[in-house]
Short mmCIF file of C-alpha atoms and ligand atoms in Angstrom, two decimals:
data_model
loop_
_atom_site.label_atom_id
_atom_site.label_comp_id
_atom_site.label_asym_id
_atom_site.label_seq_id
_atom_site.Cartn_x
_atom_site.Cartn_y
_atom_site.Cartn_z
CA UNK A 182 17.73 6.11 -24.04
CA UNK A 183 19.27 4.86 -20.84
CA UNK A 184 19.93 0.83 -20.59
CA UNK A 185 18.91 0.83 -17.08
CA UNK A 186 16.01 2.30 -15.16
CA UNK A 187 16.15 2.31 -11.17
CA UNK A 188 12.61 3.49 -9.50
CA UNK A 189 11.45 3.37 -6.07
CA UNK A 190 8.36 2.50 -4.75
CA UNK A 191 6.28 3.16 -1.55
CA UNK A 192 3.88 0.75 0.74
CA UNK A 193 0.74 1.94 1.41
CA UNK A 194 -1.37 2.43 4.54
CA UNK A 195 -4.94 3.18 4.72
CA UNK A 196 -5.98 6.27 6.87
CA UNK A 197 -9.66 5.24 6.56
CA UNK A 198 -10.94 1.94 4.73
CA UNK A 199 -14.79 1.80 4.54
CA UNK A 200 -15.76 -1.22 3.19
CA UNK A 201 -19.08 -1.48 1.24
CA UNK A 202 -21.32 -4.49 0.23
CA UNK A 203 -20.13 -7.18 -2.15
CA UNK A 204 -20.75 -6.27 -5.98
CA UNK A 205 -21.71 -8.27 -8.53
CA UNK A 206 -18.12 -8.52 -10.09
CA UNK A 207 -17.36 -10.25 -6.21
CA UNK A 208 -15.32 -7.10 -5.26
CA UNK A 209 -16.38 -4.57 -2.59
CA UNK A 210 -17.25 -0.86 -3.13
CA UNK A 211 -14.18 0.97 -1.08
CA UNK A 212 -14.14 4.55 0.68
CA UNK A 213 -10.51 4.70 1.73
CA UNK A 214 -7.61 7.14 2.38
CA UNK A 215 -4.51 6.09 1.17
CA UNK A 216 -1.17 7.30 2.68
CA UNK A 217 2.23 6.51 0.98
CA UNK A 218 5.20 5.49 3.92
CA UNK A 219 8.62 5.76 3.69
CA UNK A 220 9.01 2.11 3.38
CA UNK A 221 10.01 1.23 0.03
CA UNK A 222 10.91 -1.60 -2.41
CA UNK A 223 13.16 -0.97 -5.46
CA UNK A 224 12.99 -2.37 -9.07
CA UNK A 225 15.39 -2.04 -11.60
CA UNK A 226 14.49 -2.39 -15.33
CA UNK A 227 17.47 -3.29 -17.89
CA UNK A 228 17.33 -3.69 -21.50
CA UNK A 229 18.76 -6.60 -23.37
CA UNK A 230 16.45 -9.64 -22.52
CA UNK A 231 13.67 -10.86 -24.72
CA UNK A 232 10.40 -10.97 -23.02
CA UNK A 233 10.15 -10.18 -19.20
CA UNK A 234 12.74 -11.57 -16.90
CA UNK A 235 12.04 -11.00 -12.94
CA UNK A 236 14.76 -11.94 -10.22
CA UNK A 237 14.01 -10.95 -6.55
CA UNK A 238 16.11 -10.48 -3.38
CA UNK A 239 15.12 -9.32 -0.16
CA UNK A 240 11.93 -9.56 2.14
CA UNK A 241 10.31 -12.78 1.34
CA UNK A 242 12.29 -13.45 -1.92
CA UNK A 243 11.74 -17.13 -1.64
CA UNK A 244 7.86 -16.78 -1.50
CA UNK A 245 7.57 -15.13 -4.63
CA UNK A 246 6.92 -16.42 -8.17
CA UNK A 247 9.24 -15.08 -11.01
CA UNK A 248 6.77 -16.06 -13.75
CA UNK A 249 3.14 -14.25 -14.62
CA UNK A 250 2.23 -15.26 -11.21
CA UNK A 251 4.27 -12.20 -10.13
CA UNK A 252 2.21 -8.69 -10.74
CA UNK A 253 5.27 -6.88 -11.72
CA UNK A 254 5.62 -9.29 -14.59
CA UNK A 255 2.10 -8.91 -15.39
CA UNK A 256 2.44 -5.03 -15.36
CA UNK A 257 5.56 -5.02 -17.58
CA UNK A 258 2.96 -7.25 -20.04
CA UNK A 259 0.27 -5.39 -19.93
CA UNK A 260 2.10 -1.90 -20.52
CA UNK A 261 3.55 -3.78 -23.67
CA UNK A 262 0.42 -4.75 -24.84
CA UNK A 263 -1.27 -1.26 -24.12
CA UNK A 264 1.45 0.71 -26.52
CA UNK A 265 1.98 -2.54 -29.02
CA UNK A 266 5.54 -3.52 -28.59
CA UNK A 267 7.28 -6.71 -27.87
CA UNK A 268 8.15 -6.66 -24.42
CA UNK A 269 11.91 -7.04 -23.70
CA UNK A 270 13.02 -6.28 -20.13
CA UNK A 271 14.79 -7.56 -17.04
CA UNK A 272 13.34 -6.60 -13.96
CA UNK A 273 15.34 -6.84 -10.68
CA UNK A 274 13.14 -6.60 -7.44
CA UNK A 275 14.86 -5.48 -4.12
CA UNK A 276 12.13 -5.98 -1.46
CA UNK A 277 11.63 -4.58 1.70
CA UNK A 278 7.92 -4.27 1.71
CA UNK A 279 6.72 -7.30 3.95
CA UNK A 280 4.70 -9.94 1.68
CA UNK A 281 1.14 -10.41 2.00
CA UNK A 282 1.17 -7.74 5.08
CA UNK A 283 -1.74 -5.60 3.87
CA UNK A 284 0.68 -2.89 2.76
CA UNK A 285 0.14 -3.79 -1.02
CA UNK A 286 3.68 -4.63 -1.82
CA UNK A 287 2.99 -6.83 -4.67
CA UNK A 288 0.75 -4.09 -5.91
CA UNK A 289 3.59 -1.31 -5.39
CA UNK A 290 5.91 -3.49 -7.41
CA UNK A 291 3.64 -3.47 -10.34
CA UNK A 292 3.51 0.13 -10.19
CA UNK A 293 6.89 0.50 -9.99
CA UNK A 294 7.37 -2.17 -13.14
CA UNK A 295 5.19 0.17 -14.83
CA UNK A 296 6.54 3.28 -14.15
CA UNK A 297 10.46 1.79 -14.84
CA UNK A 298 9.40 0.23 -18.22
CA UNK A 299 7.49 3.01 -19.39
CA UNK A 300 10.91 5.17 -18.61
CA UNK A 301 13.02 2.53 -20.23
CA UNK A 302 10.84 2.10 -23.21
CA UNK A 303 10.53 5.33 -24.25
CA UNK A 304 6.75 5.09 -23.91
CA UNK A 305 5.89 8.10 -21.66
CA UNK A 306 2.74 7.66 -20.88
CA UNK A 307 1.16 10.35 -18.46
CA UNK A 308 0.08 8.85 -15.11
CA UNK A 309 -3.45 8.77 -15.54
CA UNK A 310 -3.02 6.62 -18.62
CA UNK A 311 -0.55 4.08 -16.14
CA UNK A 312 -3.20 4.42 -13.64
CA UNK A 313 -5.77 2.85 -16.04
CA UNK A 314 -3.32 0.21 -16.86
CA UNK A 315 -2.78 -0.41 -13.08
CA UNK A 316 -6.55 -1.22 -12.27
CA UNK A 317 -6.63 -3.96 -14.97
CA UNK A 318 -4.02 -5.58 -12.58
CA UNK A 319 -5.34 -5.13 -9.01
CA UNK A 320 -7.31 -2.76 -7.01
CA UNK A 321 -4.05 -1.20 -5.28
CA UNK A 322 -1.88 -0.90 -8.20
CA UNK A 323 -2.86 2.59 -9.21
CA UNK A 324 -2.37 4.44 -5.96
CA UNK A 325 1.62 3.92 -5.52
CA UNK A 326 1.81 5.71 -9.02
CA UNK A 327 0.59 8.39 -7.03
CA UNK A 328 1.56 8.37 -3.24
CA UNK A 329 1.28 11.07 -1.08
CA UNK A 330 -2.35 11.01 0.54
CA UNK A 331 -5.15 10.43 -1.66
CA UNK A 332 -8.85 9.27 -1.75
CA UNK A 333 -9.81 5.75 -2.99
CA UNK A 334 -13.38 5.05 -4.44
CA UNK A 335 -14.72 2.23 -6.61
CA UNK A 336 -12.72 -0.81 -5.55
CA UNK A 337 -9.69 1.14 -4.49
CA UNK A 338 -8.75 1.63 -8.06
CA UNK A 339 -10.14 5.45 -8.46
CA UNK A 340 -7.57 7.78 -7.28
CA UNK A 341 -7.98 11.52 -6.28
CA UNK A 342 -5.16 13.15 -4.87
CA UNK A 343 -5.48 15.20 -1.63
CA UNK A 344 -2.91 17.37 -2.55
CA UNK A 345 -2.66 20.26 0.00
CA UNK A 346 -2.54 18.02 2.99
CA UNK A 347 0.66 16.47 3.51
CA UNK A 348 1.70 16.80 6.84
CA UNK A 349 4.40 14.26 7.77
CA UNK A 350 3.70 11.76 10.56
CA UNK A 351 5.50 9.05 12.27
CA UNK A 352 4.78 5.25 12.20
CA UNK A 353 5.70 1.90 13.74
CA UNK A 354 5.01 -0.83 11.37
CA UNK A 355 4.73 -4.52 12.90
CA UNK A 356 5.03 -7.27 10.66
CA UNK A 357 3.25 -10.50 11.42
CA UNK A 358 4.78 -13.89 11.58
CA UNK A 359 1.82 -15.38 9.27
CA UNK A 360 0.03 -13.97 6.03
CA UNK A 361 -3.58 -13.34 5.71
CA UNK A 362 -5.10 -13.86 2.44
CA UNK A 363 -6.97 -11.05 1.12
CA UNK A 364 -10.18 -12.45 -0.17
CA UNK A 365 -10.45 -14.19 3.21
CA UNK A 366 -10.46 -11.37 5.03
CA UNK A 367 -13.16 -9.76 2.93
CA UNK A 368 -15.50 -12.87 2.53
CA UNK A 369 -14.91 -12.76 7.09
CA UNK A 370 -16.12 -9.15 6.97
CA UNK A 371 -19.24 -10.33 4.82
CA UNK A 372 -19.69 -13.22 7.23
CA UNK A 373 -19.52 -11.11 10.41
CA UNK A 374 -22.01 -8.67 8.94
CA UNK A 375 -24.60 -11.35 7.97
CA UNK A 376 -24.80 -12.57 11.51
CA UNK A 377 -24.81 -9.17 12.96
CA UNK A 378 -21.36 -9.30 14.60
CA UNK A 379 -20.23 -6.05 13.31
CA UNK A 380 -21.75 -2.84 12.42
CA UNK A 381 -22.78 -1.46 9.21
CA UNK A 382 -19.97 0.01 6.79
CA UNK A 383 -18.45 3.24 7.80
CA UNK A 384 -18.31 5.01 4.37
CA UNK A 385 -17.98 8.86 6.12
CA UNK A 386 -14.48 10.19 5.37
CA UNK A 387 -14.91 13.67 6.34
CA UNK A 388 -13.41 13.50 9.91
CA UNK A 389 -10.52 11.91 8.61
CA UNK A 390 -10.30 14.37 5.84
CA UNK A 391 -10.68 17.17 8.06
CA UNK A 392 -8.19 16.19 10.64
CA UNK A 393 -5.36 15.71 7.95
CA UNK A 394 -5.09 19.41 8.16
CA UNK A 395 -4.50 19.37 12.21
CA UNK A 396 -0.97 19.69 13.30
CA UNK A 397 -2.05 17.29 16.51
CA UNK A 398 -1.39 13.69 15.63
CA UNK A 399 -3.92 12.96 18.32
CA UNK A 400 -6.78 14.57 16.24
CA UNK A 401 -5.66 11.95 13.55
CA UNK A 402 -5.41 9.38 15.73
CA UNK A 403 -9.08 9.69 16.92
CA UNK A 404 -10.33 9.71 12.92
CA UNK A 405 -8.48 6.45 11.89
CA UNK A 406 -10.47 3.46 11.01
CA UNK A 407 -10.44 0.36 9.14
CA UNK A 408 -13.91 -1.64 8.63
CA UNK A 409 -11.79 -4.73 7.78
CA UNK A 410 -10.31 -4.83 11.13
CA UNK A 411 -12.96 -7.19 13.15
CA UNK A 412 -12.37 -9.67 10.16
CA UNK A 413 -8.38 -9.71 10.47
CA UNK A 414 -8.60 -10.14 13.95
CA UNK A 415 -11.44 -12.64 13.70
CA UNK A 416 -9.04 -14.76 11.87
CA UNK A 417 -5.83 -13.89 13.48
CA UNK A 418 -6.81 -13.34 16.94
CA UNK A 419 -3.04 -12.87 18.36
CA UNK A 420 -2.92 -9.36 16.62
CA UNK A 421 -4.95 -8.39 19.44
CA UNK A 422 -1.99 -8.71 21.50
CA UNK A 423 0.19 -6.57 18.85
CA UNK A 424 -2.17 -3.95 19.07
CA UNK A 425 -2.18 -3.54 22.76
CA UNK A 426 1.44 -3.49 23.15
CA UNK A 427 1.70 -0.84 20.88
CA UNK A 428 -0.97 1.25 23.03
CA UNK A 429 0.56 0.07 26.08
CA UNK A 430 3.87 1.57 25.13
CA UNK A 431 2.54 5.09 24.47
CA UNK A 432 0.97 4.71 20.49
CA UNK A 433 -1.56 7.53 19.89
CA UNK A 434 -3.70 4.86 17.90
CA UNK A 435 -3.11 1.18 16.74
CA UNK A 436 -4.73 -0.74 13.79
CA UNK A 437 -4.87 -3.49 11.42
CA UNK A 438 -3.36 -2.07 8.32
CA UNK A 439 -5.34 -2.86 5.27
CA UNK A 440 -6.50 -6.65 5.11
CA UNK A 441 -3.61 -6.95 7.46
CA UNK A 442 -2.02 -9.22 9.20
CA UNK A 443 0.60 -6.16 9.40
CA UNK A 444 0.05 -3.57 12.54
CA UNK A 445 0.43 -0.14 12.51
CA UNK A 446 0.71 2.65 14.97
CA UNK A 447 0.62 6.14 14.64
CA UNK A 448 2.97 8.07 16.97
CA UNK A 449 3.78 11.48 17.98
CA UNK A 450 7.73 11.30 17.05
CA UNK A 451 10.92 9.68 16.65
CA UNK A 452 11.41 8.73 19.68
CA UNK A 453 8.55 8.16 20.51
CA UNK A 454 8.55 5.49 17.37
CA UNK A 455 11.27 3.64 18.67
CA UNK A 456 10.10 2.77 22.02
CA UNK A 457 6.63 1.59 20.47
CA UNK A 458 8.82 -0.43 17.95
CA UNK A 459 10.72 -2.18 20.72
CA UNK A 460 7.57 -2.71 22.86
CA UNK A 461 5.79 -3.98 20.32
CA UNK A 462 8.48 -6.93 19.10
CA UNK A 463 7.89 -8.23 22.14
CA UNK A 464 4.32 -9.46 21.19
CA UNK A 465 4.56 -13.12 20.37
CA UNK A 466 3.22 -12.78 16.99
CA UNK A 467 5.42 -9.78 15.77
CA UNK A 468 8.01 -10.79 13.49
CA UNK A 469 9.70 -7.29 13.11
CA UNK A 470 8.59 -3.84 13.71
CA UNK A 471 9.87 -0.69 11.71
CA UNK A 472 9.75 2.94 12.28
CA UNK A 473 9.01 4.88 9.15
CA UNK A 474 7.39 8.43 8.07
CA UNK A 475 4.70 9.34 5.36
CA UNK A 476 3.24 10.70 3.24
CA UNK A 477 5.86 10.32 0.60
CA UNK A 478 5.95 10.46 -3.18
CA UNK A 479 4.67 7.73 -5.59
CA UNK A 480 6.94 5.33 -7.39
CA UNK A 481 9.53 7.75 -8.90
CA UNK A 482 12.76 7.22 -11.04
CA UNK A 483 16.24 7.42 -8.97
CA UNK A 484 18.41 7.03 -11.83
CA UNK A 485 18.23 6.27 -15.69
CA UNK A 486 15.18 8.15 -16.76
CA UNK A 487 14.25 11.68 -16.65
CA UNK A 488 13.88 11.63 -12.64
CA UNK A 489 13.44 15.52 -12.71
CA UNK A 490 10.15 15.07 -14.39
CA UNK A 491 8.98 12.49 -12.80
CA UNK A 492 9.81 14.22 -9.36
CA UNK A 493 7.60 16.81 -10.41
CA UNK A 494 4.63 15.05 -12.00
CA UNK A 495 4.37 13.29 -8.71
CA UNK A 496 4.61 16.42 -6.78
O1 C5P B 726 -7.64 -6.23 -6.49
P1 C5P B 726 -7.15 -7.37 -5.75
O2 C5P B 726 -6.32 -8.39 -6.74
O3 C5P B 726 -5.93 -6.46 -4.91
O4 C5P B 726 -8.17 -8.06 -4.85
C1 C5P B 726 -7.60 -9.51 -4.52
C2 C5P B 726 -9.31 -9.86 -3.54
O5 C5P B 726 -9.44 -8.84 -2.90
C3 C5P B 726 -10.03 -10.11 -4.50
O6 C5P B 726 -9.63 -11.07 -5.56
C4 C5P B 726 -11.22 -9.89 -3.71
O7 C5P B 726 -11.65 -11.01 -3.04
C5 C5P B 726 -11.11 -8.92 -2.77
N1 C5P B 726 -11.18 -7.57 -2.63
C6 C5P B 726 -12.48 -7.08 -2.68
N2 C5P B 726 -13.03 -5.81 -2.45
C7 C5P B 726 -11.96 -4.79 -3.18
C8 C5P B 726 -10.88 -5.17 -2.92
C9 C5P B 726 -10.05 -6.68 -3.09
O8 C5P B 726 -13.18 -7.95 -2.05
N3 C5P B 726 -12.20 -3.50 -3.24
#
């Protein structure tokens, strides 16, 4: 077994995010279509350490905890607990996914830590078992194990890959100067619904799933939906300017990503992506705009593990 395993893991976007009522456990019942985009963090796991040690470089590194407050550390401990071994790993995390952005960056890092430690420790658990451990860590941790495009139900942790719908789309991702707390955004949608300011939940994914089959990105643009968008805009109204800047520059659709504040733009090719990204960067709340594509595979071993098997497993 190699003493070092490197794993690349993608950010997620929600092509469709339907949010039902709040359940007794405090989570909302979701019906969502996830897509993995080519904006990736990298986790390197090395042997030799006692316990779980984490180091972080890159995007937002100074703002992140290095102890059990970090989902990647909790993921390594949870895997060790599941298989009944003493955890011994150094995790080195190179971040590109914006922190607290609605792109599930922390969840992606946890998924990558699961895959990396699984390969490093030779535990070789199948993806569905890793996904069960992932579900104990957070609602969005299971999806990056699969990647591609997938239906998410439950609180988002029940994943059903939509395998035949892998048309590549071009996106612009606009990071915000601020962050939004996920619980605060969910609480805000409950409040807006209670006072009748937003319509009832939209939970029918059929139009979106049909649109995935179409070559024309304008068809997909018309079907994109995010029930949390009114809540994110209510808490951070300046995001309206970011969305409007993208539409003015020719984006086919503009929407808040997940619980925000990152904004997403579907565009009809690489040239349009560059033009929209430049325009969006001039909006007051936009910290940086990146061009990317999706879907891409889920968390995958790049080196040090059995990379071929991982790539095939993720299909
Ligand atoms: O599962 P995760 O830790 O990502 O969730 C963070 C918070 O987001 C939860 O504590 C809850 O307030 C909110 N949430 C929710 N319904 C979901 C997912 C998350 O209310 N389906």
